[in-house]
Coordinates of C-alpha atoms and ligand atoms in Angstrom, one line a residue:
N1 CA 0.0 0.0 0.0
I2 CA 0.9 3.6 -0.6
A3 CA 1.8 4.5 3.0
K4 CA 4.3 1.7 3.2
L5 CA 5.8 2.7 -0.2
E6 CA 6.1 6.3 0.9
E7 CA 7.8 5.2 4.1
R8 CA 10.3 3.1 2.3
F9 CA 10.9 5.9 -0.2
Q10 CA 11.6 8.4 2.6
A11 CA 13.9 6.0 4.4
K12 CA 15.9 5.6 1.1
V13 CA 16.1 9.4 0.8
D14 CA 17.2 9.7 4.4
A15 CA 19.9 7.1 3.9
E16 CA 21.3 9.3 1.1
Q17 CA 20.5 6.7 -1.6
K18 CA 19.7 8.2 -5.0
I19 CA 16.2 7.8 -6.5
E20 CA 16.5 6.5 -10.0
P21 CA 13.9 6.8 -12.9
K22 CA 12.5 3.2 -12.5
D23 CA 12.2 3.4 -8.7
W24 CA 8.8 4.0 -7.1
M25 CA 8.3 7.6 -6.1
P26 CA 5.4 9.7 -4.7
E27 CA 3.5 11.5 -7.5
A28 CA 4.1 14.8 -5.8
Y29 CA 7.9 14.1 -5.8
R30 CA 7.8 13.4 -9.5
K31 CA 5.7 16.6 -10.1
T32 CA 8.0 18.8 -8.1
L33 CA 11.0 17.5 -9.9
I34 CA 9.4 18.0 -13.3
R35 CA 8.5 21.6 -12.3
Q36 CA 12.0 22.4 -10.9
I37 CA 14.1 20.6 -13.6
S38 CA 12.0 22.1 -16.5
Q39 CA 12.1 25.6 -15.0
H40 CA 15.9 25.1 -14.7
A41 CA 16.2 23.9 -18.3
H42 CA 14.1 26.8 -19.6
S43 CA 16.4 29.2 -17.6
E44 CA 19.4 27.8 -19.3
V45 CA 17.9 28.2 -22.8
V46 CA 16.4 31.7 -22.3
G47 CA 19.6 32.6 -20.5
M48 CA 21.4 32.4 -23.9
L49 CA 19.5 35.4 -25.1
P50 CA 20.9 38.3 -23.1
E51 CA 24.4 37.2 -23.8
G52 CA 23.9 36.0 -27.4
N53 CA 23.0 39.6 -28.0
W54 CA 26.7 40.5 -27.4
I55 CA 28.6 37.9 -29.4
L56 CA 28.9 40.1 -32.5
R57 CA 29.8 43.1 -30.3
A58 CA 32.4 41.5 -28.0
P59 CA 35.5 43.8 -28.2
S60 CA 38.1 41.2 -29.4
L61 CA 38.4 37.9 -31.1
R62 CA 39.4 36.3 -27.8
R63 CA 36.4 37.7 -26.0
K64 CA 34.1 36.5 -28.9
V65 CA 35.4 33.0 -28.7
A66 CA 35.0 32.7 -25.0
L67 CA 31.5 34.2 -25.1
L68 CA 30.4 32.0 -28.0
A69 CA 31.6 28.9 -26.1
K70 CA 29.8 30.0 -23.0
V71 CA 26.5 30.6 -24.8
Q72 CA 26.9 27.2 -26.4
D73 CA 27.5 25.6 -23.0
E74 CA 24.1 27.0 -21.8
A75 CA 22.4 25.3 -24.7
G76 CA 24.1 22.1 -23.7
H77 CA 22.9 22.6 -20.1
G78 CA 19.4 23.0 -21.3
L79 CA 19.7 19.7 -23.2
Y80 CA 21.0 17.7 -20.2
L81 CA 18.2 19.1 -18.1
Y82 CA 15.4 18.4 -20.6
S83 CA 16.8 14.9 -20.8
A84 CA 16.8 14.5 -17.0
A85 CA 13.1 15.8 -17.0
E86 CA 12.2 13.3 -19.6
T87 CA 13.3 10.4 -17.4
L88 CA 10.3 11.4 -15.2
G89 CA 7.9 10.5 -17.9
I90 CA 7.2 13.9 -19.6
D91 CA 7.7 14.6 -23.3
R92 CA 10.2 17.3 -24.4
E93 CA 7.7 18.7 -26.8
E94 CA 5.3 19.3 -23.9
L95 CA 8.0 21.1 -22.0
Y96 CA 8.8 23.3 -25.0
E97 CA 5.2 24.1 -25.4
Q98 CA 4.9 25.1 -21.7
L99 CA 7.8 27.6 -22.2
L100 CA 6.7 29.0 -25.6
S101 CA 3.1 29.5 -24.4
G102 CA 4.3 31.5 -21.4
K103 CA 2.9 29.0 -19.0
A104 CA 6.2 27.8 -17.6
K105 CA 8.5 29.9 -15.4
Y106 CA 12.2 30.5 -16.0
S107 CA 14.6 32.5 -13.8
S108 CA 13.6 36.1 -13.2
I109 CA 17.2 37.2 -13.9
F110 CA 16.9 36.7 -17.7
N111 CA 14.3 39.4 -18.0
Y112 CA 16.8 42.2 -17.4
P113 CA 18.6 43.8 -20.4
T114 CA 22.3 43.6 -21.1
Q115 CA 23.1 47.2 -22.0
T116 CA 26.9 47.4 -22.1
W117 CA 30.0 45.2 -22.4
A118 CA 30.4 45.5 -18.6
D119 CA 27.0 43.8 -18.2
I120 CA 28.4 40.7 -19.9
G121 CA 31.2 40.6 -17.3
T122 CA 28.8 41.2 -14.5
V123 CA 26.4 38.5 -15.7
G124 CA 29.3 36.0 -15.7
W125 CA 30.5 37.1 -12.2
L126 CA 27.2 37.6 -10.4
V127 CA 24.5 35.7 -12.3
D128 CA 26.7 32.6 -13.0
G129 CA 28.2 33.0 -9.5
A130 CA 24.7 32.8 -8.0
A131 CA 23.8 29.9 -10.3
I132 CA 26.8 27.9 -9.1
M133 CA 26.0 28.6 -5.4
N134 CA 22.6 27.0 -6.0
Q135 CA 23.8 24.3 -8.4
V136 CA 26.7 22.9 -6.2
M137 CA 24.0 22.0 -3.7
L138 CA 22.0 20.3 -6.5
T139 CA 24.9 17.9 -7.3
R140 CA 23.7 16.2 -4.0
T141 CA 20.0 16.3 -4.9
S142 CA 18.1 13.1 -4.2
Y143 CA 17.1 12.3 -7.9
G144 CA 20.0 10.6 -9.6
P145 CA 19.7 11.9 -13.2
Y146 CA 19.4 15.5 -11.9
A147 CA 22.4 15.2 -9.6
R148 CA 24.6 13.7 -12.3
A149 CA 23.7 16.4 -14.8
M150 CA 24.6 19.0 -12.2
V151 CA 28.2 17.8 -11.8
R152 CA 29.1 18.6 -15.4
I153 CA 27.0 21.8 -15.4
C154 CA 28.9 23.1 -12.3
K155 CA 32.3 22.5 -13.9
E156 CA 31.2 24.6 -17.0
E157 CA 29.6 27.2 -14.8
S158 CA 32.8 27.9 -13.0
F159 CA 34.5 28.6 -16.3
H160 CA 31.6 31.0 -17.1
Q161 CA 32.0 32.8 -13.7
R162 CA 35.8 33.2 -14.3
Q163 CA 35.4 34.5 -17.8
G164 CA 33.0 37.1 -16.4
Y165 CA 35.3 38.1 -13.5
E166 CA 38.2 38.4 -15.9
I167 CA 36.3 40.8 -18.2
L168 CA 35.6 42.9 -15.1
L169 CA 39.2 42.8 -13.9
A170 CA 40.3 44.2 -17.3
L171 CA 37.7 47.0 -17.0
S172 CA 38.7 47.7 -13.4
Q173 CA 42.3 48.4 -14.6
G174 CA 41.1 50.4 -17.5
T175 CA 40.1 54.1 -18.1
E176 CA 37.9 56.1 -15.8
E177 CA 35.1 55.6 -18.3
Q178 CA 35.5 51.8 -18.2
R179 CA 35.5 51.8 -14.4
Q180 CA 32.3 53.8 -14.4
M181 CA 30.7 51.4 -16.9
L182 CA 31.7 48.5 -14.5
Q183 CA 30.2 50.3 -11.5
D184 CA 27.0 51.0 -13.4
A185 CA 26.6 47.4 -14.4
V186 CA 27.1 46.2 -10.8
N187 CA 24.6 48.7 -9.6
R188 CA 22.0 47.3 -12.0
W189 CA 22.7 43.5 -11.5
W190 CA 23.3 43.2 -7.8
W191 CA 19.8 43.1 -6.5
P192 CA 18.3 41.0 -9.4
S193 CA 21.1 38.5 -8.7
L194 CA 20.1 38.2 -5.1
M195 CA 16.5 37.6 -6.3
M196 CA 17.6 34.5 -8.2
F197 CA 17.6 32.5 -5.0
G198 CA 13.8 32.9 -4.8
P199 CA 11.5 34.2 -2.2
S200 CA 12.5 34.3 1.5
D201 CA 12.2 31.0 3.3
A202 CA 9.1 32.2 5.0
A203 CA 7.4 33.0 1.7
S204 CA 8.7 29.9 -0.2
T205 CA 5.9 27.5 -1.0
H206 CA 7.9 24.5 -1.9
S207 CA 11.0 24.7 0.3
A208 CA 9.9 22.6 3.3
Q209 CA 8.7 19.6 1.3
S210 CA 11.7 19.8 -1.1
M211 CA 14.1 19.9 1.8
A212 CA 12.4 16.9 3.3
W213 CA 12.8 15.0 0.0
K214 CA 16.4 16.3 -0.2
I215 CA 15.7 17.8 -3.6
K216 CA 16.9 21.0 -2.1
R217 CA 19.8 20.7 0.3
K218 CA 20.0 24.3 1.4
S219 CA 17.2 26.9 1.8
N220 CA 16.8 30.0 -0.4
D221 CA 17.9 32.4 2.3
Q222 CA 20.9 30.2 3.3
L223 CA 22.2 30.1 -0.2
R224 CA 21.6 33.9 -0.7
Q225 CA 23.6 34.5 2.5
E226 CA 26.5 32.3 1.3
F227 CA 26.5 34.2 -2.0
V228 CA 26.7 37.6 -0.3
D229 CA 29.5 36.4 2.0
A230 CA 31.5 35.1 -0.9
T231 CA 30.9 38.0 -3.2
V232 CA 31.7 41.0 -1.0
R233 CA 35.5 40.2 -1.0
Q234 CA 35.5 39.8 -4.8
A235 CA 33.8 43.2 -5.1
E236 CA 36.5 44.7 -2.9
Y237 CA 39.2 43.2 -5.1
L238 CA 37.5 44.8 -8.2
G239 CA 37.2 48.1 -6.4
V240 CA 33.5 48.3 -7.0
T241 CA 30.8 49.3 -4.4
L242 CA 27.9 47.0 -4.0
P243 CA 24.7 49.2 -4.1
D244 CA 23.4 48.4 -0.6
P245 CA 24.0 50.9 2.3
D246 CA 23.0 48.2 4.8
L247 CA 25.7 45.8 3.7
K248 CA 28.1 45.3 6.6
W249 CA 29.9 42.5 8.4
N250 CA 28.1 41.2 11.5
E251 CA 30.8 39.9 13.9
E252 CA 28.2 38.1 16.0
R253 CA 26.6 36.2 13.2
G254 CA 29.8 35.7 11.3
H255 CA 28.0 36.8 8.1
Y256 CA 27.3 40.0 6.2
D257 CA 24.0 41.7 7.0
F258 CA 22.3 43.1 3.9
G259 CA 19.3 45.2 3.0
E260 CA 15.7 44.1 2.2
I261 CA 15.1 42.9 -1.4
N262 CA 12.4 44.6 -3.3
W263 CA 9.9 41.7 -3.4
D264 CA 7.3 43.7 -5.4
E265 CA 9.9 43.9 -8.2
F266 CA 10.7 40.2 -7.9
W267 CA 7.1 39.1 -8.2
A268 CA 6.3 41.5 -11.0
V269 CA 9.2 40.0 -13.0
V270 CA 8.2 36.4 -12.1
K271 CA 4.6 37.2 -13.3
G272 CA 5.7 38.4 -16.7
R273 CA 6.0 42.2 -16.1
G274 CA 9.8 42.6 -16.2
R275 CA 11.5 44.7 -18.8
C276 CA 12.3 41.9 -21.2
N277 CA 9.7 39.2 -20.5
K278 CA 7.7 39.8 -23.7
N279 CA 10.8 40.2 -25.9
R280 CA 12.5 37.1 -24.5
L281 CA 9.5 34.9 -25.3
K282 CA 9.0 36.4 -28.7
T283 CA 12.7 35.8 -29.6
R284 CA 12.5 32.2 -28.2
R285 CA 9.3 31.5 -30.3
K286 CA 10.9 32.8 -33.4
A287 CA 14.1 30.7 -32.8
H288 CA 11.8 27.6 -32.3
E289 CA 10.0 28.3 -35.6
N290 CA 13.2 28.9 -37.5
G291 CA 14.5 25.6 -36.2
A292 CA 11.5 23.6 -37.5
W293 CA 13.4 22.4 -40.6
V294 CA 16.3 21.1 -38.4
R295 CA 13.9 19.1 -36.3
E296 CA 12.1 17.7 -39.4
A297 CA 15.4 16.8 -41.1
A298 CA 16.6 15.1 -37.9
M299 CA 13.4 13.1 -37.7
A300 CA 13.5 12.1 -41.4
H301 CA 17.1 11.0 -41.0
A302 CA 16.3 8.9 -37.9
E303 CA 13.4 7.3 -39.7
K304 CA 15.5 6.4 -42.7
R305 CA 18.2 5.0 -40.5
A306 CA 15.7 2.9 -38.6
A307 CA 14.2 1.6 -41.8
R308 CA 17.6 0.7 -43.2
Q309 CA 18.5 -1.2 -40.0
K310 CA 15.2 -3.3 -40.4
E311 CA 16.1 -4.4 -43.9
Ligands
ACO1 N1 12.7 33.4 -10.9 C1 11.5 32.9 -11.3 N2 10.7 32.2 -10.5 C2 11.1 31.9 -9.3 C3 12.4 32.4 -8.8 C4 13.2 33.1 -9.7 N3 14.4 33.6 -9.3 N4 12.5 31.9 -7.6 C5 11.4 31.2 -7.2 N5 10.6 31.3 -8.3 C6 9.2 30.7 -8.3 C7 9.3 29.2 -8.1 O1 9.5 28.5 -9.3 C8 7.9 28.9 -7.6 O2 7.0 29.0 -8.6 P1 5.9 27.7 -9.0 O3 5.3 27.3 -7.7 O4 5.0 28.3 -10.0 O5 6.7 26.7 -9.6 C9 7.6 30.1 -6.7 O6 8.5 31.1 -7.2 C10 7.9 29.9 -5.2 O7 9.3 29.7 -4.9 P2 9.9 28.5 -4.1 O8 8.8 27.8 -3.3 O9 11.0 28.9 -3.3 O10 10.3 27.5 -5.3 P3 11.5 26.4 -5.3 O11 11.4 25.5 -4.1 O12 11.4 25.7 -6.6 O13 12.8 27.2 -5.2 C11 14.6 27.7 -6.8 C12 13.2 28.1 -6.2 C13 15.6 28.0 -5.6 C14 15.0 28.6 -8.0 C15 14.7 26.2 -7.1 O14 13.6 25.9 -8.0 C16 15.9 25.8 -7.8 O15 16.9 25.5 -7.1 N6 16.0 25.6 -9.1 C17 17.1 25.1 -9.8 C18 18.1 26.1 -10.2 C19 17.6 27.0 -11.3 O16 16.5 26.9 -11.8 N7 18.4 28.0 -11.7 C20 18.0 28.8 -12.8 C21 18.9 30.0 -12.9 S1 20.5 29.6 -13.1 C22 20.9 29.5 -14.8 O17 20.1 29.1 -15.5 C23 22.2 30.0 -15.3

């Protein structure tokens, strides 16, 4: 009976054994994973857009090559994650449909515009930095295929974070104008990066259950704090100011205190009212339509090959 199965499932999770696709799992666990993994996959794919915008404008061949490789990596991450979601019994077409119809969520961060070259460095440093903080925890998530996808993704993300930081190091040692461009980018990306970790623990709908199932291993607020603690020193090294007057070391807690996030802005962006939401979906839909011939050709090729093997 179900209660016994659930008990055995939880015991397995508690014993740190991975859950694999063919194992019994509660329906709600499956649903939560499909929701989180697909939102994550969509984020990787939509995340290509703000940076793809800059490939032709990167200031040197070396910068272009690194940025191009980075954007391609994001496409790869999307594919690993869609594959991991498919092991839970959902079709990739259905997931695409959820994204393209605007029904599915993806990370709020990708609805902000990349206005200058310093934004590309800042996205690498802060956005990929925040993504890694969250994803390192996910290498230990209870669902096997998700955990394994995360190991490779994290390795690539650390390259992304470093290429971003290196762009900013160059700007920080540049002209006054370049240093101002850097500071302006940090001013605009700091708070949205903190929002990536999701609502506060008190307002997070899924956290308690996801922690009990060990899908999440650390809470939204815990990860946000770790990110702030790690980033302040990197900002000092760059010589930039983080735009938060309340940011200061708290000796007693052994952590940095920081100001209140603008949650109205967060929810507005999540609900589709950010600066780039409409444009991102429009671009994604167009890319999907333009790629129709590739999907058709791949299907025709696969069918021909299967027919040949039968002969
Ligand atoms: N942007 C958009 N939506 C968000 C964000 C965000 N930054 N944070 C939370 N939400 C949504 C959740 O998806 C959830 O919506 P839903 O119920 O409609 O699915 C709702 O807000 C409530 O949040 P939580 O209860 O805290 O949701 P959850 O437990 O799923 O935690 C988190 C959110 C931390 C983002 C988690 O899903 C996660 O770890 N995901 C995997 C990592 C990921 O997706 N990273 C994407 C950005 S990194 C990159 O792509 C480079």
